[in-house]
Amino acid sequence: MLKTIVTQKRRKQMAHHSTRRHTWPSRAVGTQTSSTQWKQKENSLVIINDPIWGPIELHPLCVRVIDTPEFQRLRSIKQLGGCSYVYPGACHNRFEHSIGTSYLAGCLGRALQKKINEQGLGKLEISEKEILCLELGGLCHDLGHGPFSHLFDLMFYPRVKMKNDDLPRWTHEDNSLKMIDRIFESIKFDDFITLEDIEFIKELIQKPFDGYKTYKNQPEKQFFFEEWFNLFDMYYTRFTLHRRAYQHQVVKAVEIMITDALLKADKWLTFPPGAKNGVCLSESVIDMNAYLFVTDEVLHQIRMLPSKSTEENKKDIEDAIEILDRINRRDLYRLVGESKITWKDQPNQEKKKDCKQSLQEWMKSEKFNEWMKQNEIEEVDLKLYHTELVMFSYGNKDRCPLENVKFYQKDKSVELRPDEISAMLPNEFEQVYIRLYWKGKKDEKPNKTILDKFHNMKEDWADFVSTKRTEV
């Protein structure tokens, strides 16, 4: 599909240009050329050399967004969390990812624009300004990510919130919207878009709780807010990447270690760095002046923390630094057990959520008081273990991802039967595992009694099949 959007001929025309930024003539797309004024503004299109797509064009307003501290911050946030500790080449960042997403959003918009124009569907006509909004949405969708991307919002923040009920419910998309507000307060934008367009961009990134407000009077254009995919292979690739790379057992071990270091150092870190009235790491999510400085560089900041007078402060900081040193020495937490979970009665998503929460809290001393006494297990022994729930899916939890894909014949939506897609679709679309990690050092061994307890796990609502077991 993309080859039809960015043709080989077009690539050859662009390839002889240098990789530095420079202007590029405007191009007419389909029949949607706007006013003369719009064409003149497009004369300042900029080209960069993208590592995946080669030379790509950037709208001048996109360049203004990129040239802000809020966007430049993404240079210091890895896209794939701790993956680079296992796969050295997996070190790209949210900065280049966001530029590529913006480009693809524009490609998709123009492909739809061309198709709609060919079929003469006037109500669905897509303007150049709408395509620009799609590009800006792709550019800004990840502005709110914290250190090591999803490690921060899915691993660190939920655990720190369990200790501090005063912290708000939060997702990285919340901060993406706040960063967008900061950016458009600091740059000129009204020569291309309006305040209403900015609201449209924000709704592309996060659906409002009370429903979409932009295009409310144009329901035929609600497709802007839908996800558009066209190949089951894409979902299978997603599943495979999560299984082999993103949730690889060693990747998760490193990410658990980074999370532990952040938890230890949380209240001793200050953002903005050195500020007298700064906030700690976990509280930075509600203060954009502080969050602007929260990136992967936090690991270096931990090493620079001074040991203050209190014993608590000294121990926390020393423990955090020791964990980071262990990562560098490759003295990592070890996966000592893994079991595949099979639900007995196919619970609904709400029930599954409760069950998964119970599994994640499995290694809690209060659940095993009697057993601990019988086996002479101390609470300090249990603290050397960490349970991690790992889920692999095709992007739609336990359902076929193609249920959310719109297929069309001419101008009518149609539903495809499974046999029209592939005769080799799986019967299940989600696999759930519980992993047991041991935090001991290389020259130490895990407790056999605790390992046996994990591998003999029993629950009324699920069966557990051991897929990895460490013998002591």
Short mmCIF file of C-alpha atoms in Angstrom, two decimals, residues 19-286:
data_model
loop_
_atom_site.label_atom_id
_atom_site.label_comp_id
_atom_site.label_asym_id
_atom_site.label_seq_id
_atom_site.Cartn_x
_atom_site.Cartn_y
_atom_site.Cartn_z
CA THR A 19 20.16 14.84 4.42
CA ARG A 20 20.21 18.33 5.90
CA ARG A 21 17.00 20.32 6.10
CA HIS A 22 16.05 22.47 3.15
CA THR A 23 12.94 23.66 1.35
CA TRP A 24 11.02 21.58 -1.13
CA PRO A 25 8.45 22.72 -3.69
CA SER A 26 4.78 22.26 -2.91
CA ARG A 27 2.88 19.44 -4.53
CA ALA A 28 -0.77 19.24 -5.47
CA VAL A 29 -2.50 16.20 -3.97
CA GLY A 30 -5.54 14.78 -5.72
CA THR A 31 -8.06 17.52 -6.45
CA GLN A 32 -7.87 18.94 -2.93
CA THR A 33 -5.63 21.93 -3.67
CA SER A 34 -6.75 24.76 -1.43
CA SER A 35 -6.53 28.53 -1.90
CA THR A 36 -3.51 30.31 -3.41
CA GLN A 37 -2.61 31.41 0.10
CA TRP A 38 -2.43 27.77 1.25
CA LYS A 39 -0.21 26.81 -1.69
CA GLN A 40 2.20 29.64 -0.91
CA LYS A 41 2.48 28.48 2.71
CA GLU A 42 3.27 24.97 1.56
CA ASN A 43 6.28 26.27 -0.38
CA SER A 44 8.29 26.06 2.82
CA LEU A 45 7.99 22.27 3.19
CA VAL A 46 11.12 20.77 4.74
CA ILE A 47 12.83 17.46 4.00
CA ILE A 48 14.62 15.20 6.44
CA ASN A 49 16.18 11.80 5.86
CA ASP A 50 14.15 9.28 7.86
CA PRO A 51 16.00 6.04 8.81
CA ILE A 52 13.06 3.92 7.59
CA TRP A 53 11.30 5.89 4.85
CA GLY A 54 14.21 7.84 3.43
CA PRO A 55 13.70 11.51 2.46
CA ILE A 56 10.32 12.66 3.77
CA GLU A 57 8.54 16.01 3.67
CA LEU A 58 7.57 17.87 6.83
CA HIS A 59 5.02 20.65 6.94
CA PRO A 60 6.43 23.92 8.38
CA LEU A 61 4.03 23.74 11.34
CA CYS A 62 5.31 20.25 12.13
CA VAL A 63 8.84 21.68 12.08
CA ARG A 64 7.81 24.39 14.54
CA VAL A 65 6.46 21.69 16.88
CA ILE A 66 9.64 19.62 16.52
CA ASP A 67 11.80 22.63 17.38
CA THR A 68 10.40 22.95 20.92
CA PRO A 69 11.83 21.66 24.23
CA GLU A 70 8.71 19.56 24.74
CA PHE A 71 9.34 17.61 21.53
CA GLN A 72 13.15 17.57 21.72
CA ARG A 73 12.75 15.86 25.10
CA LEU A 74 11.75 12.70 23.18
CA ARG A 75 15.36 12.30 21.98
CA SER A 76 16.16 11.06 25.49
CA ILE A 77 13.38 8.49 25.80
CA LYS A 78 13.93 5.03 24.34
CA GLN A 79 11.04 3.62 22.34
CA LEU A 80 11.47 0.03 23.56
CA GLY A 81 12.31 0.45 27.24
CA GLY A 82 14.97 -2.03 28.30
CA CYS A 83 15.15 -3.92 24.98
CA SER A 84 18.54 -2.46 24.09
CA TYR A 85 20.09 -4.33 27.03
CA VAL A 86 19.33 -7.57 25.15
CA TYR A 87 19.15 -6.39 21.54
CA PRO A 88 21.84 -3.68 21.15
CA GLY A 89 20.23 -2.30 17.99
CA ALA A 90 16.88 -1.67 19.67
CA CYS A 91 17.92 1.77 20.84
CA HIS A 92 15.80 4.12 18.73
CA ASN A 93 13.87 6.82 20.56
CA ARG A 94 10.42 8.39 20.68
CA PHE A 95 11.74 11.38 18.70
CA GLU A 96 12.32 9.51 15.44
CA HIS A 97 9.34 7.24 16.05
CA SER A 98 7.02 10.25 16.31
CA ILE A 99 8.34 11.82 13.10
CA GLY A 100 7.79 8.52 11.27
CA THR A 101 4.27 8.22 12.69
CA SER A 102 3.48 11.74 11.48
CA TYR A 103 4.68 10.84 7.98
CA LEU A 104 2.59 7.65 7.85
CA ALA A 105 -0.49 9.48 9.16
CA GLY A 106 -0.11 11.94 6.27
CA CYS A 107 0.35 9.08 3.78
CA LEU A 108 -2.81 7.41 5.04
CA GLY A 109 -4.77 10.66 4.90
CA ARG A 110 -3.68 11.35 1.32
CA ALA A 111 -4.47 7.79 0.24
CA LEU A 112 -7.99 8.16 1.65
CA GLN A 113 -8.26 11.63 0.12
CA LYS A 114 -7.39 10.29 -3.32
CA LYS A 115 -9.82 7.37 -3.06
CA ILE A 116 -12.66 9.58 -1.86
CA ASN A 117 -12.05 12.07 -4.66
CA GLU A 118 -12.02 9.31 -7.29
CA GLN A 119 -15.39 8.07 -6.10
CA GLY A 120 -16.89 11.55 -5.82
CA LEU A 121 -17.98 11.16 -2.20
CA GLY A 122 -18.42 14.85 -1.42
CA LYS A 123 -19.46 14.47 2.24
CA LEU A 124 -16.28 12.57 3.01
CA GLU A 125 -14.00 15.04 1.24
CA ILE A 126 -10.72 15.42 3.15
CA SER A 127 -9.06 18.82 3.16
CA GLU A 128 -5.34 19.64 3.28
CA LYS A 129 -5.85 21.11 6.75
CA GLU A 130 -7.36 17.85 7.99
CA ILE A 131 -4.34 15.96 6.67
CA LEU A 132 -2.09 18.43 8.50
CA CYS A 133 -4.04 17.72 11.71
CA LEU A 134 -3.51 13.98 11.18
CA GLU A 135 0.23 14.61 10.77
CA LEU A 136 0.31 16.74 13.92
CA GLY A 137 -1.63 14.06 15.82
CA GLY A 138 0.94 11.44 14.79
CA LEU A 139 3.76 13.81 15.70
CA CYS A 140 2.43 14.61 19.18
CA HIS A 141 0.85 11.32 20.27
CA ASP A 142 3.82 10.25 22.43
CA LEU A 143 4.80 13.58 23.99
CA GLY A 144 3.69 12.38 27.42
CA HIS A 145 5.89 9.31 27.72
CA GLY A 146 8.18 9.02 30.73
CA PRO A 147 11.59 7.36 31.18
CA PHE A 148 11.94 4.16 29.16
CA SER A 149 8.45 4.65 27.69
CA HIS A 150 5.95 2.05 28.93
CA LEU A 151 8.21 0.99 31.79
CA PHE A 152 7.31 4.28 33.47
CA ASP A 153 3.52 4.21 33.05
CA LEU A 154 2.92 0.44 33.22
CA MET A 155 5.55 -0.72 35.72
CA PHE A 156 6.86 2.17 37.85
CA TYR A 157 3.77 4.36 38.26
CA PRO A 158 1.26 1.62 39.27
CA ARG A 159 3.66 0.34 41.93
CA VAL A 160 4.44 3.77 43.35
CA LYS A 161 0.73 4.65 43.37
CA MET A 162 0.03 1.59 45.53
CA LYS A 163 2.21 3.25 48.19
CA ASN A 164 0.75 6.74 47.73
CA ASP A 165 -3.02 7.05 47.33
CA ASP A 166 -2.68 10.80 46.85
CA LEU A 167 -1.21 10.29 43.39
CA PRO A 168 -3.83 10.67 40.62
CA ARG A 169 -4.88 8.07 38.08
CA TRP A 170 -2.62 8.77 35.15
CA THR A 171 -1.69 7.64 31.65
CA HIS A 172 0.99 9.00 29.36
CA GLU A 173 -1.75 10.26 27.00
CA ASP A 174 -2.85 12.68 29.75
CA ASN A 175 0.54 14.35 29.61
CA SER A 176 0.63 14.25 25.81
CA LEU A 177 -2.39 16.57 25.84
CA LYS A 178 -0.77 18.87 28.42
CA MET A 179 2.43 19.02 26.37
CA ILE A 180 0.40 19.90 23.26
CA ASP A 181 -1.16 22.82 25.15
CA ARG A 182 2.32 24.02 26.19
CA ILE A 183 3.65 23.78 22.63
CA PHE A 184 0.83 25.69 20.97
CA GLU A 185 1.01 28.37 23.65
CA SER A 186 4.65 28.94 22.65
CA ILE A 187 4.60 28.78 18.83
CA LYS A 188 2.72 30.55 16.04
CA PHE A 189 0.05 28.29 14.56
CA ASP A 190 -2.86 30.46 13.44
CA ASP A 191 -1.45 30.84 9.93
CA PHE A 192 -2.28 27.16 9.39
CA ILE A 193 -4.78 25.89 11.99
CA THR A 194 -7.29 27.14 14.56
CA LEU A 195 -7.90 26.43 18.24
CA GLU A 196 -10.71 24.08 17.19
CA ASP A 197 -8.22 22.15 15.06
CA ILE A 198 -5.98 21.75 18.12
CA GLU A 199 -8.91 20.16 19.97
CA PHE A 200 -9.34 17.78 17.02
CA ILE A 201 -5.64 16.84 17.25
CA LYS A 202 -6.00 16.15 20.98
CA GLU A 203 -9.07 13.97 20.39
CA LEU A 204 -7.10 11.95 17.85
CA ILE A 205 -4.67 11.10 20.66
CA GLN A 206 -7.11 10.48 23.51
CA LYS A 207 -10.86 10.03 23.30
CA PRO A 208 -12.64 12.34 25.76
CA PHE A 209 -14.64 10.61 28.52
CA ASP A 210 -17.83 12.33 27.33
CA GLY A 211 -17.29 11.50 23.65
CA TYR A 212 -15.82 13.28 20.65
CA LYS A 213 -16.74 16.94 20.31
CA THR A 214 -15.07 17.78 17.01
CA TYR A 215 -16.92 16.49 13.94
CA LYS A 216 -19.97 15.96 16.16
CA ASN A 217 -22.12 17.44 13.41
CA GLN A 218 -20.34 15.40 10.73
CA PRO A 219 -20.80 11.75 11.81
CA GLU A 220 -19.68 10.59 8.38
CA LYS A 221 -16.17 11.80 9.29
CA GLN A 222 -15.88 9.85 12.54
CA PHE A 223 -13.56 7.49 10.66
CA PHE A 224 -10.75 9.92 11.51
CA PHE A 225 -10.79 8.48 15.04
CA GLU A 226 -10.72 4.81 14.04
CA GLU A 227 -7.73 2.51 13.69
CA TRP A 228 -7.17 1.38 10.11
CA PHE A 229 -5.31 -1.87 9.46
CA ASN A 230 -5.65 -4.26 6.56
CA LEU A 231 -3.55 -7.37 7.16
CA PHE A 232 -3.77 -10.11 9.75
CA ASP A 233 -0.03 -10.57 9.21
CA MET A 234 0.50 -7.20 10.88
CA TYR A 235 -1.14 -8.47 14.04
CA TYR A 236 0.81 -11.70 13.96
CA THR A 237 4.03 -9.68 13.61
CA ARG A 238 3.00 -7.68 16.67
CA PHE A 239 2.42 -10.88 18.65
CA THR A 240 5.80 -12.29 17.56
CA LEU A 241 7.71 -9.11 18.45
CA HIS A 242 6.21 -9.05 21.93
CA ARG A 243 6.98 -12.71 22.45
CA ARG A 244 10.57 -12.64 21.15
CA ALA A 245 11.72 -9.12 21.95
CA TYR A 246 9.58 -6.65 23.89
CA GLN A 247 8.69 -9.13 26.68
CA HIS A 248 11.74 -11.35 26.37
CA GLN A 249 12.56 -12.79 29.81
CA VAL A 250 15.85 -10.89 30.10
CA VAL A 251 14.33 -7.63 28.81
CA LYS A 252 11.71 -7.88 31.55
CA ALA A 253 14.40 -8.67 34.13
CA VAL A 254 16.24 -5.46 33.24
CA GLU A 255 13.01 -3.44 33.26
CA ILE A 256 12.07 -4.80 36.70
CA MET A 257 15.52 -3.77 37.95
CA ILE A 258 15.18 -0.25 36.51
CA THR A 259 11.72 -0.01 38.09
CA ASP A 260 13.13 -1.08 41.48
CA ALA A 261 15.87 1.55 41.19
CA LEU A 262 13.31 4.27 40.35
CA LEU A 263 11.13 3.22 43.30
CA LYS A 264 14.10 3.41 45.66
CA ALA A 265 15.16 6.84 44.41
CA ASP A 266 11.68 8.27 43.79
CA LYS A 267 11.30 10.69 46.70
CA TRP A 268 14.96 11.74 46.66
CA LEU A 269 14.94 12.87 43.02
CA THR A 270 13.96 16.48 42.32
CA PHE A 271 12.49 17.96 39.12
CA PRO A 272 13.41 20.36 37.65
CA PRO A 273 16.88 19.16 38.73
CA GLY A 274 18.27 21.33 41.50
CA ALA A 275 15.08 23.35 42.00
CA LYS A 276 14.40 24.39 45.59
CA ASN A 277 10.68 23.82 45.24
CA GLY A 278 10.92 20.88 42.86
CA VAL A 279 8.80 17.73 42.98
CA CYS A 280 9.82 14.08 43.22
CA LEU A 281 9.72 11.65 40.30
CA SER A 282 6.24 10.22 40.89
CA GLU A 283 4.71 13.68 41.44
CA SER A 284 6.27 15.09 38.28
CA VAL A 285 3.42 13.66 36.17
CA ILE A 286 1.14 16.49 37.33
#
